[in-house]
Every structure is written in C-alpha cells, then in structure tokens.
mmCIF file of C-alpha atoms and ligand atoms in Angstrom:
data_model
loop_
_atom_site.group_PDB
_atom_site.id
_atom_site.type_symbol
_atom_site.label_atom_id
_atom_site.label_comp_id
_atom_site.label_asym_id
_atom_site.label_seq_id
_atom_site.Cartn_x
_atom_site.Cartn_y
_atom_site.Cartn_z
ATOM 1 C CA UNK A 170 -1.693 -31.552 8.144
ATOM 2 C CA UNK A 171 -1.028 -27.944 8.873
ATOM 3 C CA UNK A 172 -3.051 -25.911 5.792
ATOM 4 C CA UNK A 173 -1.223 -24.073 3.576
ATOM 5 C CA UNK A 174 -4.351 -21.461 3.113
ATOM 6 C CA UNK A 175 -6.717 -20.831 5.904
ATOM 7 C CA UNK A 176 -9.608 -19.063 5.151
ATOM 8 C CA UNK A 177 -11.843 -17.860 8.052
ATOM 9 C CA UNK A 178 -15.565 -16.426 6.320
ATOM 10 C CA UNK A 179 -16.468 -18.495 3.360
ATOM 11 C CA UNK A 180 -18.877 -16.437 2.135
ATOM 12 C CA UNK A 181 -19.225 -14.371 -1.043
ATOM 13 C CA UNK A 182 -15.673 -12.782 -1.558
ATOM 14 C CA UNK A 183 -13.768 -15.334 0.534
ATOM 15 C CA UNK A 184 -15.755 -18.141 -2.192
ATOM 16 C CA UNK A 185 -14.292 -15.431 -5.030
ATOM 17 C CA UNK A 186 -10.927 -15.608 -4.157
ATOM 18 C CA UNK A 187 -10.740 -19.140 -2.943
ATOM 19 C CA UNK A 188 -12.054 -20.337 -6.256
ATOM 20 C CA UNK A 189 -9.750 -18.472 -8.717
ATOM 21 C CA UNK A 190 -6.697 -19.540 -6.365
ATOM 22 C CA UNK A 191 -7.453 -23.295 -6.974
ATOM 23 C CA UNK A 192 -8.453 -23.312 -10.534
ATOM 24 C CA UNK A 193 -4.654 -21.185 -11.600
ATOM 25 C CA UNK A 194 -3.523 -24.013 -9.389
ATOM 26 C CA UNK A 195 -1.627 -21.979 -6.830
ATOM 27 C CA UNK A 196 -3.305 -23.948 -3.695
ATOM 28 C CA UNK A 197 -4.135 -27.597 -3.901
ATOM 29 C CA UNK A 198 -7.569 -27.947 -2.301
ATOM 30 C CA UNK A 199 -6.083 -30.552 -0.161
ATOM 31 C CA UNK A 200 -3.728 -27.349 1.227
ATOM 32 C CA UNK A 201 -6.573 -25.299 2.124
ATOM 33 C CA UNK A 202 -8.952 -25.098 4.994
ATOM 34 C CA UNK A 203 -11.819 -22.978 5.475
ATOM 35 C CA UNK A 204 -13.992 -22.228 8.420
ATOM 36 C CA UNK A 205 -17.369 -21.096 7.949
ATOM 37 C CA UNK A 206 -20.418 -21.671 10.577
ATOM 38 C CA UNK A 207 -23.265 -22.513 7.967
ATOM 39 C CA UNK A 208 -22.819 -26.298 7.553
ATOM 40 C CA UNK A 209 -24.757 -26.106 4.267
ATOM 41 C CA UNK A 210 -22.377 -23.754 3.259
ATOM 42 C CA UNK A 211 -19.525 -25.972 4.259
ATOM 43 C CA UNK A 212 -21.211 -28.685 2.438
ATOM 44 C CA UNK A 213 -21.453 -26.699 -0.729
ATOM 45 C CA UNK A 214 -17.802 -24.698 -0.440
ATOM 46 C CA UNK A 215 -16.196 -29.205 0.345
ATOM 47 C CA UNK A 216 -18.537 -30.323 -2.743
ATOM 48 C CA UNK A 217 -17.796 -27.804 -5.318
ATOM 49 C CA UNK A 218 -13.837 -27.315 -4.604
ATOM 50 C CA UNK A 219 -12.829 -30.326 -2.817
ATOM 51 C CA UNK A 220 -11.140 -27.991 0.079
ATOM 52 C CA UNK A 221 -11.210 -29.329 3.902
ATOM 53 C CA UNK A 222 -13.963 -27.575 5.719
ATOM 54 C CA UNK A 223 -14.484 -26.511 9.291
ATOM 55 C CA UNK A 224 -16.796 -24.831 11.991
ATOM 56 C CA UNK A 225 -13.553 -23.890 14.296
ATOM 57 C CA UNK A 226 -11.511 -20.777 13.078
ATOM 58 C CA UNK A 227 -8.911 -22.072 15.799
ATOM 59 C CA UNK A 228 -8.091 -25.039 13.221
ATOM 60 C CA UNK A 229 -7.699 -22.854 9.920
ATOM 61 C CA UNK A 230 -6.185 -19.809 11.997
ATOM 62 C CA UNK A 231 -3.098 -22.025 12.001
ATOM 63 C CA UNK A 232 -2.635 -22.286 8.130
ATOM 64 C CA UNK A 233 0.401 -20.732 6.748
ATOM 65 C CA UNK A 234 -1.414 -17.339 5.414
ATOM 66 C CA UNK A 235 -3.984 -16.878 6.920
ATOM 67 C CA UNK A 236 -6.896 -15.121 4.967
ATOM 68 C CA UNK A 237 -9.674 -13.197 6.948
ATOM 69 C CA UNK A 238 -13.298 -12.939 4.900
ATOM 70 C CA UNK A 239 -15.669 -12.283 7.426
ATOM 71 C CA UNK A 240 -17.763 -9.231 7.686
ATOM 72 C CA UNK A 241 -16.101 -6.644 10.248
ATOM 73 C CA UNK A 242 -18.412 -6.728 12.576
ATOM 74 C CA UNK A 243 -17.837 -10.106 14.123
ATOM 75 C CA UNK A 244 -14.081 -9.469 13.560
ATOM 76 C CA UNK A 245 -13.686 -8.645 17.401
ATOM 77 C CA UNK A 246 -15.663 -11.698 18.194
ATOM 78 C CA UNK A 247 -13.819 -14.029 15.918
ATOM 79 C CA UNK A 248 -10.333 -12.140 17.607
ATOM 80 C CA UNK A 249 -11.327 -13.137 21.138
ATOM 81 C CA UNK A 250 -11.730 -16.663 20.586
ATOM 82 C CA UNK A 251 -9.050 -17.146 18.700
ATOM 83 C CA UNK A 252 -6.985 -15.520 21.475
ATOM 84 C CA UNK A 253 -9.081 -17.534 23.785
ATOM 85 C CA UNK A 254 -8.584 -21.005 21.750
ATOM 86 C CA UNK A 255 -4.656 -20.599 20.692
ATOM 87 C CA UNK A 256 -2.603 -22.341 23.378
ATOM 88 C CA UNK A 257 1.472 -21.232 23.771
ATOM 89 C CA UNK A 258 2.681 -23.950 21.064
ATOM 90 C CA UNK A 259 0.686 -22.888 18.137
ATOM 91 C CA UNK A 260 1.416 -19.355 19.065
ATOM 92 C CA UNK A 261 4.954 -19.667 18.744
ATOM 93 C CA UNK A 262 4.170 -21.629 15.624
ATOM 94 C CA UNK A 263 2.041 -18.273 14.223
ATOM 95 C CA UNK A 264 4.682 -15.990 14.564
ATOM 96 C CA UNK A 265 5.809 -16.709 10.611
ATOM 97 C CA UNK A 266 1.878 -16.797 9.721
ATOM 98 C CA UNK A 267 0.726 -13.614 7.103
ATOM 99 C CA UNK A 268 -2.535 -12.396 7.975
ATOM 100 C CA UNK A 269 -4.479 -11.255 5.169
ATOM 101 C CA UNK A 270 -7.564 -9.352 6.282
ATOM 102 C CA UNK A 271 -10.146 -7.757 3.014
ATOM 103 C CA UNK A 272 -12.255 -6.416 6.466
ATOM 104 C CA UNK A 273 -13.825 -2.953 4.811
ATOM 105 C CA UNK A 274 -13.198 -0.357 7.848
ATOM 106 C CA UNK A 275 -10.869 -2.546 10.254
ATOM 107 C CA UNK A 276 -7.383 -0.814 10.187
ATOM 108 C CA UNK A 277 -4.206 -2.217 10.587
ATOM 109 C CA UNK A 278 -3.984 -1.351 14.180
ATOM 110 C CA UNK A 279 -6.748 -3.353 15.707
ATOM 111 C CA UNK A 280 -5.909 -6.011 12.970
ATOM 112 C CA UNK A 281 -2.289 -5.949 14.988
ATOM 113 C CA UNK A 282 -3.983 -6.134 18.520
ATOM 114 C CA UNK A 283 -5.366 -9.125 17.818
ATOM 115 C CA UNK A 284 -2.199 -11.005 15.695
ATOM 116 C CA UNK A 285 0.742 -9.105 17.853
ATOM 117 C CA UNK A 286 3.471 -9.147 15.553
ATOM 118 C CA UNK A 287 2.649 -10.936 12.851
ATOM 119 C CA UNK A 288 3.040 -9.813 9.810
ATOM 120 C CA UNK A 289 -0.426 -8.421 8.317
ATOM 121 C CA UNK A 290 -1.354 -7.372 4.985
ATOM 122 C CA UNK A 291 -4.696 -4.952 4.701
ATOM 123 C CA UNK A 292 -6.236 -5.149 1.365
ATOM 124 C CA UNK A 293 -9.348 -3.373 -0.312
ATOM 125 C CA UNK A 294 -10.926 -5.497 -3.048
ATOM 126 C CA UNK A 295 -14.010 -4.667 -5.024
ATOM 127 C CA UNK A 296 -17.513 -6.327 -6.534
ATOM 128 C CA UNK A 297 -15.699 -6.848 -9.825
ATOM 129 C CA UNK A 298 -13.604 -9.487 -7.751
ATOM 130 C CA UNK A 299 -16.175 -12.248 -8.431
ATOM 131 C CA UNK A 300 -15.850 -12.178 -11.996
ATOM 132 C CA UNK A 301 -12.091 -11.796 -12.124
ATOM 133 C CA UNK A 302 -11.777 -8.175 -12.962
ATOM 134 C CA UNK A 303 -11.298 -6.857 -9.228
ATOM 135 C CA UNK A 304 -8.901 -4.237 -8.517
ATOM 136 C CA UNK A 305 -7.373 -4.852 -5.229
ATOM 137 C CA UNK A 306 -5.151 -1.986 -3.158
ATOM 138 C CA UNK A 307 -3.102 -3.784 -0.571
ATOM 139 C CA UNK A 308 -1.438 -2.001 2.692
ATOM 140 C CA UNK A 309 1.596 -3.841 4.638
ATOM 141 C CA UNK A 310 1.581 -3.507 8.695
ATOM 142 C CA UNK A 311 5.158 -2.721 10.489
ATOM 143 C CA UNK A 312 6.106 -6.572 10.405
ATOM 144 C CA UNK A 313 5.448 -7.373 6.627
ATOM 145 C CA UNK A 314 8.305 -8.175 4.679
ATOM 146 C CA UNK A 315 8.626 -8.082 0.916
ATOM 147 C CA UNK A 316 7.911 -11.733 0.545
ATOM 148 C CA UNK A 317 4.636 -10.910 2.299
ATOM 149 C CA UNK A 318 3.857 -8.535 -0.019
ATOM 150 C CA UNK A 319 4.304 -10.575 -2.719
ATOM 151 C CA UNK A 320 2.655 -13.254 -1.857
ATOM 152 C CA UNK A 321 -0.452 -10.702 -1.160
ATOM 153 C CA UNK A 322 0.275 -9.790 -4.781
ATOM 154 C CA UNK A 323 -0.610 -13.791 -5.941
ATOM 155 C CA UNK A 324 -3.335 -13.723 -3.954
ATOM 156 C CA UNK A 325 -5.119 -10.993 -4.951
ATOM 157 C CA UNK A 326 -3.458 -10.953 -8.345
ATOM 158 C CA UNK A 327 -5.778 -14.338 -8.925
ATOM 159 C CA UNK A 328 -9.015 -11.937 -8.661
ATOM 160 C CA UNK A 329 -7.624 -9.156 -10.848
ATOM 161 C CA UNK A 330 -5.084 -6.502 -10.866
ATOM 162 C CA UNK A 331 -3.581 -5.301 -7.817
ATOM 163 C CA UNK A 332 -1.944 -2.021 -6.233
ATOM 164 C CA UNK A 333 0.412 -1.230 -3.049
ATOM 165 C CA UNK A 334 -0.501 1.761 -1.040
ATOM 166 C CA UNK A 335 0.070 3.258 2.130
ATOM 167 C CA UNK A 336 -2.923 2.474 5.101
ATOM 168 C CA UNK A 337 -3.589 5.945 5.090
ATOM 169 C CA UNK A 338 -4.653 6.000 1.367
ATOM 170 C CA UNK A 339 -7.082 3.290 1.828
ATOM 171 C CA UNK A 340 -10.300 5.568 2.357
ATOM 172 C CA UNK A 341 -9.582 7.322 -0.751
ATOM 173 C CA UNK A 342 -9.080 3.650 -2.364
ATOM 174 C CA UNK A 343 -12.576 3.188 -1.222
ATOM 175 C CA UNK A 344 -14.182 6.444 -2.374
ATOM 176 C CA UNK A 345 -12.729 5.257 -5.861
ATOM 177 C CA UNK A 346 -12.456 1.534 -6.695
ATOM 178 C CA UNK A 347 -14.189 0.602 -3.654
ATOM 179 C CA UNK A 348 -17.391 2.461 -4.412
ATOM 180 C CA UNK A 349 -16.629 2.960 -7.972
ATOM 181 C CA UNK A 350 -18.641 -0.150 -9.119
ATOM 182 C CA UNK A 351 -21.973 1.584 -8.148
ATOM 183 C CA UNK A 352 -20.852 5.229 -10.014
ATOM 184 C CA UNK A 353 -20.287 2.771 -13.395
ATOM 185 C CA UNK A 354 -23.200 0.762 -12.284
ATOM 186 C CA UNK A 355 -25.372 3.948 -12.622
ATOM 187 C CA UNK A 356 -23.640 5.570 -16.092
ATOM 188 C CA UNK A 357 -24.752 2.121 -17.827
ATOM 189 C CA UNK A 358 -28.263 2.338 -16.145
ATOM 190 C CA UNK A 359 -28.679 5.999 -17.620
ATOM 191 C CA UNK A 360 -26.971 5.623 -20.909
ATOM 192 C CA UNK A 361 -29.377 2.810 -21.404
ATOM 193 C CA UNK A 362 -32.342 5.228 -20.378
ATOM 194 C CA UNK A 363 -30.603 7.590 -22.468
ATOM 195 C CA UNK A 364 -31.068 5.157 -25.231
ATOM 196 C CA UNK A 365 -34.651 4.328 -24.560
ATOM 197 C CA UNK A 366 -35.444 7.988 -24.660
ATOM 198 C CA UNK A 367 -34.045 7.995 -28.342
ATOM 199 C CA UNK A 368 -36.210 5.179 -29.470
ATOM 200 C CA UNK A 369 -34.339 2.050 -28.526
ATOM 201 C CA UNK A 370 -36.092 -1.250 -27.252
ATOM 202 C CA UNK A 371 -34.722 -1.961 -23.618
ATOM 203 C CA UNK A 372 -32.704 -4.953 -24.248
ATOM 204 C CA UNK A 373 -31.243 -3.628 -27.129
ATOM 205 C CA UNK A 374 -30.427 0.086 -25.338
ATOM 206 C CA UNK A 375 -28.886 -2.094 -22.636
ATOM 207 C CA UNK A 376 -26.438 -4.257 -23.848
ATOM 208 C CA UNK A 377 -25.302 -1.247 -26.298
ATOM 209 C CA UNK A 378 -24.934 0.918 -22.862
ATOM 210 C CA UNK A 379 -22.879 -2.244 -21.282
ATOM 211 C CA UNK A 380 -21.004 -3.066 -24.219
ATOM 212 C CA UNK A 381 -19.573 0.749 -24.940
ATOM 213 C CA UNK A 382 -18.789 0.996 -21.033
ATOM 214 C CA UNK A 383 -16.884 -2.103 -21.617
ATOM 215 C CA UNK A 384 -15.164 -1.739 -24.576
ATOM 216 C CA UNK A 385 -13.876 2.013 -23.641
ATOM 217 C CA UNK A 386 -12.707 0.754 -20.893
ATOM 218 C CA UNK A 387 -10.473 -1.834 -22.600
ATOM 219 C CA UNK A 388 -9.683 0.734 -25.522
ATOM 220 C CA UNK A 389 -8.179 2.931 -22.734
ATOM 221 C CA UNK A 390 -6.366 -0.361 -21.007
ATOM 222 C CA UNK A 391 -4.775 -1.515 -24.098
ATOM 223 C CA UNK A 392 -3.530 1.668 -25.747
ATOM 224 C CA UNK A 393 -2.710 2.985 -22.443
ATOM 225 C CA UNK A 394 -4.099 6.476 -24.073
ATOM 226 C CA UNK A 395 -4.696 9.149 -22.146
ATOM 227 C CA UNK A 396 -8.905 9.539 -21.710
ATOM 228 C CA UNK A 397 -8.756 13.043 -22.976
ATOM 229 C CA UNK A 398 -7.064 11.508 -25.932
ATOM 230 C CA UNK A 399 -9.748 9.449 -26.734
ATOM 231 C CA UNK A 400 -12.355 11.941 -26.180
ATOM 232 C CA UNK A 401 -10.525 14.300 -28.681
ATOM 233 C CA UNK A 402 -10.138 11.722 -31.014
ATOM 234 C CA UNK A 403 -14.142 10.641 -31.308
ATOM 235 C CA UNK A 404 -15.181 14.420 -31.203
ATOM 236 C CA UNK A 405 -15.255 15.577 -35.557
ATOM 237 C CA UNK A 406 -15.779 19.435 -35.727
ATOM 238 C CA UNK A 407 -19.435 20.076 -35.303
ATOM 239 C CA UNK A 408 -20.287 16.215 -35.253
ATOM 240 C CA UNK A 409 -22.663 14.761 -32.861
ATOM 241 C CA UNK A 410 -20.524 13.382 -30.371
ATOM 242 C CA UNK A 411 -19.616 17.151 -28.904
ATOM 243 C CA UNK A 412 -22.700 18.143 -29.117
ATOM 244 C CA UNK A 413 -23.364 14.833 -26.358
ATOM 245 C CA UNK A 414 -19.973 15.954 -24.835
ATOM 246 C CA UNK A 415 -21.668 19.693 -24.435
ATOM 247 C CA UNK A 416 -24.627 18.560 -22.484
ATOM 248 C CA UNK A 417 -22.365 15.899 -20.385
ATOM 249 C CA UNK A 418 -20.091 18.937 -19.167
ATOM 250 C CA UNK A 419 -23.468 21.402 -18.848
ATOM 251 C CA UNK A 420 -24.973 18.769 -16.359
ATOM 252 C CA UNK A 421 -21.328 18.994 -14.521
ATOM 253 C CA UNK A 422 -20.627 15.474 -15.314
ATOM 254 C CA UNK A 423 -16.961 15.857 -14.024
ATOM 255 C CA UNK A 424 -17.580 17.596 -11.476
ATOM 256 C CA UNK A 425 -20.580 15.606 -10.275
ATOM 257 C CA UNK A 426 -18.049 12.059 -10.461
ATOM 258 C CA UNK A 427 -15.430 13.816 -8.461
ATOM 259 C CA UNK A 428 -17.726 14.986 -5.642
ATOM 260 C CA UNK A 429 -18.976 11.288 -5.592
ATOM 261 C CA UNK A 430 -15.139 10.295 -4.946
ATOM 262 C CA UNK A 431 -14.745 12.611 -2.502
ATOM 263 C CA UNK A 432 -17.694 11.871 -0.907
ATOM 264 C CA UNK A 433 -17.450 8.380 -0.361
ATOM 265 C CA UNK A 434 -13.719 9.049 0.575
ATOM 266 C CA UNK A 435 -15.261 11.359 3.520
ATOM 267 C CA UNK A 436 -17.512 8.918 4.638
ATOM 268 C CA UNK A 437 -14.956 5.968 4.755
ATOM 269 C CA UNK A 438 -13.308 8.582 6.783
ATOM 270 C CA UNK A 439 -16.005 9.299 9.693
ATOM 271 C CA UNK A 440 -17.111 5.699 9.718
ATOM 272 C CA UNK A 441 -13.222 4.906 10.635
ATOM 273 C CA UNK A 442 -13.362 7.463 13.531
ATOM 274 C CA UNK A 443 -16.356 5.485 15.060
ATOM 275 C CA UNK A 444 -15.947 2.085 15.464
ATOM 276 C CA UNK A 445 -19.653 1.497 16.102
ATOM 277 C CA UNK A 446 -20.312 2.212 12.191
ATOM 278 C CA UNK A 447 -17.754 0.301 10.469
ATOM 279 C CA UNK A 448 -20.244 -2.620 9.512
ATOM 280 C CA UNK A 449 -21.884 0.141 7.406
ATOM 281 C CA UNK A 450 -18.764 0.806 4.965
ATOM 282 C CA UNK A 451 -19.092 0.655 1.019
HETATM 283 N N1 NAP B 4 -18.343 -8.055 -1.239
HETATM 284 C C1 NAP B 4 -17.491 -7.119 -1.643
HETATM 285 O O1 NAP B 4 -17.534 -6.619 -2.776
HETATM 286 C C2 NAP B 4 -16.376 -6.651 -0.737
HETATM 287 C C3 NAP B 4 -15.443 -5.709 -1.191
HETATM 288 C C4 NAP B 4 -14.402 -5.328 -0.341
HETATM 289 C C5 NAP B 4 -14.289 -5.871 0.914
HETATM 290 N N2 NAP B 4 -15.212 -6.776 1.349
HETATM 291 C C6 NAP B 4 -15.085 -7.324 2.695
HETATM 292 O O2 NAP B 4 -15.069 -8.719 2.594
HETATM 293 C C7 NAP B 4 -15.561 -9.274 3.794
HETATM 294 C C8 NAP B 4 -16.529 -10.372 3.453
HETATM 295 O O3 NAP B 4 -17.603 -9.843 2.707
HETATM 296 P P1 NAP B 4 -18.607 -10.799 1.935
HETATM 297 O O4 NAP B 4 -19.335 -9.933 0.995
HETATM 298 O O5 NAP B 4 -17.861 -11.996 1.427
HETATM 299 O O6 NAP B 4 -19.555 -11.238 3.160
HETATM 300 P P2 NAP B 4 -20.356 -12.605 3.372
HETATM 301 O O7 NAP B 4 -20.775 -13.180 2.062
HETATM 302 O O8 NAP B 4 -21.394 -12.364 4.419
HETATM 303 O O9 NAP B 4 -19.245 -13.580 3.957
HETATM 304 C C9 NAP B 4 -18.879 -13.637 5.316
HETATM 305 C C10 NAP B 4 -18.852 -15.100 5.718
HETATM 306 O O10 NAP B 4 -18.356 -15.188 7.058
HETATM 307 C C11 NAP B 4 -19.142 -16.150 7.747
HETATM 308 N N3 NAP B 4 -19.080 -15.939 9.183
HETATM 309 C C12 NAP B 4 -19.944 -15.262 9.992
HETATM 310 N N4 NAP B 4 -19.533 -15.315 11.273
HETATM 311 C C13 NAP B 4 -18.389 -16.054 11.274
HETATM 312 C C14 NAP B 4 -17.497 -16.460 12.289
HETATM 313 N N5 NAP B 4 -17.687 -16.137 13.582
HETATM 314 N N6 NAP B 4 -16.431 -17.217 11.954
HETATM 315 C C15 NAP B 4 -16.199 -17.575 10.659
HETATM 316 N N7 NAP B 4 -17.009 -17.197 9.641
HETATM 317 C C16 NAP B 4 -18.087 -16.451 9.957
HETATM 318 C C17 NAP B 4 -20.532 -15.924 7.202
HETATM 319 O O11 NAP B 4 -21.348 -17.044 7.494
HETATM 320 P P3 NAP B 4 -22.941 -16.820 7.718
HETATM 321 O O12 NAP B 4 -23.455 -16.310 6.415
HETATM 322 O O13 NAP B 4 -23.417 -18.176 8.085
HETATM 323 O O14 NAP B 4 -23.057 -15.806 8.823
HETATM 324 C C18 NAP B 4 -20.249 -15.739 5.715
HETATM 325 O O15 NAP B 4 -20.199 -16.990 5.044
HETATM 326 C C19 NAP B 4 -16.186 -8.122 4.576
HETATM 327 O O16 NAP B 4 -15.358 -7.796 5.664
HETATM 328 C C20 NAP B 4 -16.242 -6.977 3.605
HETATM 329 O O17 NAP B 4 -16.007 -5.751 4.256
HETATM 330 C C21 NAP B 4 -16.238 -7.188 0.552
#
C-alpha cells in the first residue's frame, strides 16, 4: 500500500509532528511510513504509534506528502540516493507528491534540485513544537498550489499555530520564533534569579518566573491587547511596577531583545551564503 504520509528522519521533531497528527486522527498509522536508520528507534517509533517502519527512504519517499525531518546535513546524501533508487515509474507517480521539508538552512532551491517540479512546501518550526505550542512559518516553491498550502497548514497546524510567508522572510522567521525560545528561555532564568535575589527559595522563584511568562503571554493572546496596553495598565502612578519598568528600559531591555533578533536574523543570513555551515543554524 502506497503511504499516505512518508516521513524520512524520525527523530525528535519528525516524532513531534508524527505523534500529534495521529492522535487528532488526521493519518491512520496504518497510512504512514517512516524511515529512520536506528532500528531501536524504529522499534520504539512501530511500538508506541503503531506506524509502518523502514530503513529505505526510497519506500516512504513514495507516500503521498512526503515529509522531510532529517538534519540538513545529510539532506544531499539522502537526495542522491533517492535520485539514485527512484526508477522512471515511481517518478512519474511523484509528480503529484508535496514535499514538506522543516530542514533549518536548506532553501527552496536546492530542495527543488533534488524533487524537480514537485510541488515543495519550506517550513520553519520551533522547540515549542514538541509540546504543541510551536509556531510554524511555511514558504510555497513555484509548483505549490493552494491545496498544498493547505494541507501544510494541517500539518503543521497539529503542532501549533501556523503562518505563510515569503522564502525570503524565513531568516528573519528564524532570528524571531526560530531562536526566540532561547531569548524567553533566558528572561524566565533571570526573573527567577531576580527573585532569588529578593529572598525567594529557588523552586518557589521559579515556577513564579515560569508561570508570569506564561500567563502574560496568554493574557496578551486572548485579549488580543496591544503589549503596551498591558504594560500601561499594570503601571499605578509611582507604584512599584514602573519603578521595575525604569530599571528594565535603563539596562536597554528593548533594545537589547531587538539586537538579539537582528542578530540571529544576520547569522541565518551568512550561514545561507555558505553551504558548508548550514548544519550550524538555530
Ligand atoms: N528541533 C527543533 O526545534 C527544530 C526546529 C526547526 C527545524 N528543525 C529541523 O528539523 C530537522 C530535524 O531535527 P531534529 O531535531 O528532529 O533532529 P534529530 O532528532 O537528529 O532527527 C533526525 C533523524 O533523522 C535520522 N537520520 C539520519 N540520517 C538519516 C538518513 N540518511 N535517512 C533517514 N533518516 C536519517 C536520524 O537518525 P540517527 O539519530 O540514527 O542518525 C534522526 O532520527 C532538522 O533539519 C532541523 O533543522 C528542528
């Protein structure tokens, strides 16, 4: 049986989006086929999900969508044999295949060079991916068609929320969401510190630190309010919270989050130019 779902790299993400795509029930496992080298792996991915597994990409490179999740530095390896392994038949039987490729650094062009074409969907997802609350920024090739698109939407939609962008925008997609995860990663490490340093036990500064990163977050989700409007709101006329507001914009707060955008949005640039470094992204 042809599989609906290929999945070639059944590793950490390709495992994160795999299993929220079974459990909302938009793949049977029966439909699905991943390859994956580690036969432990395998083992574990066929035990746990009930998906058919495989060591030969060849096999689950011929599923309907087609969803590359291995790291981008074998991607030219893993392009070569399937180019190598695909006979004239199942070509002509891949040319209404989408390619979905989450390769950090690998651009639509040499995605296209290897699955001449097809159509191909690029997409950026992040770390919050494996609990659900990813944010994922997809990017059509030249033969996409809407229906791709929104069937990259499902897909992606099953690991959290999901945007459309142009290729180009997709190093600035991972200065922000890409790399954003660490940047949030370090405000809860120092507003814990921060609560240590007032007298707070550890455990106790943590979870407060987590738990107000979380919950603003939300706040700002469900009232769709503008930040600034929050900010104002929380701030009373002499009151402590401007007085922590004060020393935030003294240290350049702002400024110093921007520059870490822009940064990482300047690296994802240079390590596009040279193909030698792309393994190295996020
Ligand atoms: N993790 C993230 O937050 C994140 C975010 C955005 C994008 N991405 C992208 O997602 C991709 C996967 O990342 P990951 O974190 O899931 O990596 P990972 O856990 O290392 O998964 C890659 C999987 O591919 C397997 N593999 C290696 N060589 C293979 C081959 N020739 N054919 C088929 N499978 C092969 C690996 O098996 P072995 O372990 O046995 O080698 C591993 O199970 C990367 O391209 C990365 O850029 C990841």
């Amino acid at each position: 049986m042809v599989p609906k779902l290929g999945v070639i790299g059944g590793g950490v993400m390709g495992e994160a989006i795999l299993s929220r795509l079974l459990a909302q029930g938009r793949y049977g496992p029966e439909s699905v086929l991943v390859s994956e080298p580690g036969a432990e792996r395998r083992r574990a991915l066929e035990a746990q999900y009930g998906v058919r597994v495989t060591a030969d990409n060849a096999a689950a490179a011929q599923a309907g969508v087609l969803l590359l999740a291995i790291k981008p530095q074998v991607f030219g390896a893993v392009a070569a044999q399937l180019g190598a392994e695909l006979d004239a038949p199942q070509r002509s039987h891949l040319s209404n295949q989408l390619v979905v490729s989450i390769l950090a650094g690998t651009s639509l062009q040499t995605l296209q060079l290897a699955f001449a074409q097809q159509p191909i969907i690029r997409a950026m997802p992040n770390t919050p991916a494996l609990v659900g609350a990813g944010c994922t920024a997809i990017a059509p090739g030249p033969y996409a068609q809407p229906e791709h698109l929104e069937t990259a939407r499902q897909l992606f939609g099953a690991i959290g929320s999901v945007v459309e962008v142009p290729e180009s925008l997709m190093d600035a997609v991972t200065g922000l969401s890409g790399s954003g995860p660490a940047y949030v990663a370090l405000m809860v490490e120092a507003l814990a510190d921060g609560g240590v340093l007032a007298g707070l036990p550890r455990a106790i500064a943590q979870k407060l630190a987590l738990e107000t990163v979380l919950g603003t977050a939300e706040l700002l989700k469900q009232t769709g309010q503008h930040p600034a409007q929050l900010k104002d709101q929380v701030t009373s006329p002499g009151g402590t919270t401007i007085a922590g507001v004060s020393a935030l914009e003294q240290g350049g707060f702002r400024a110093a989050v921007m520059n870490a955008v822009r940064a990482a949005w300047q690296r994802s640039r240079e390590l596009g130019q040279s193909p030698g470094d792309r393994s190295k992204k996020q």
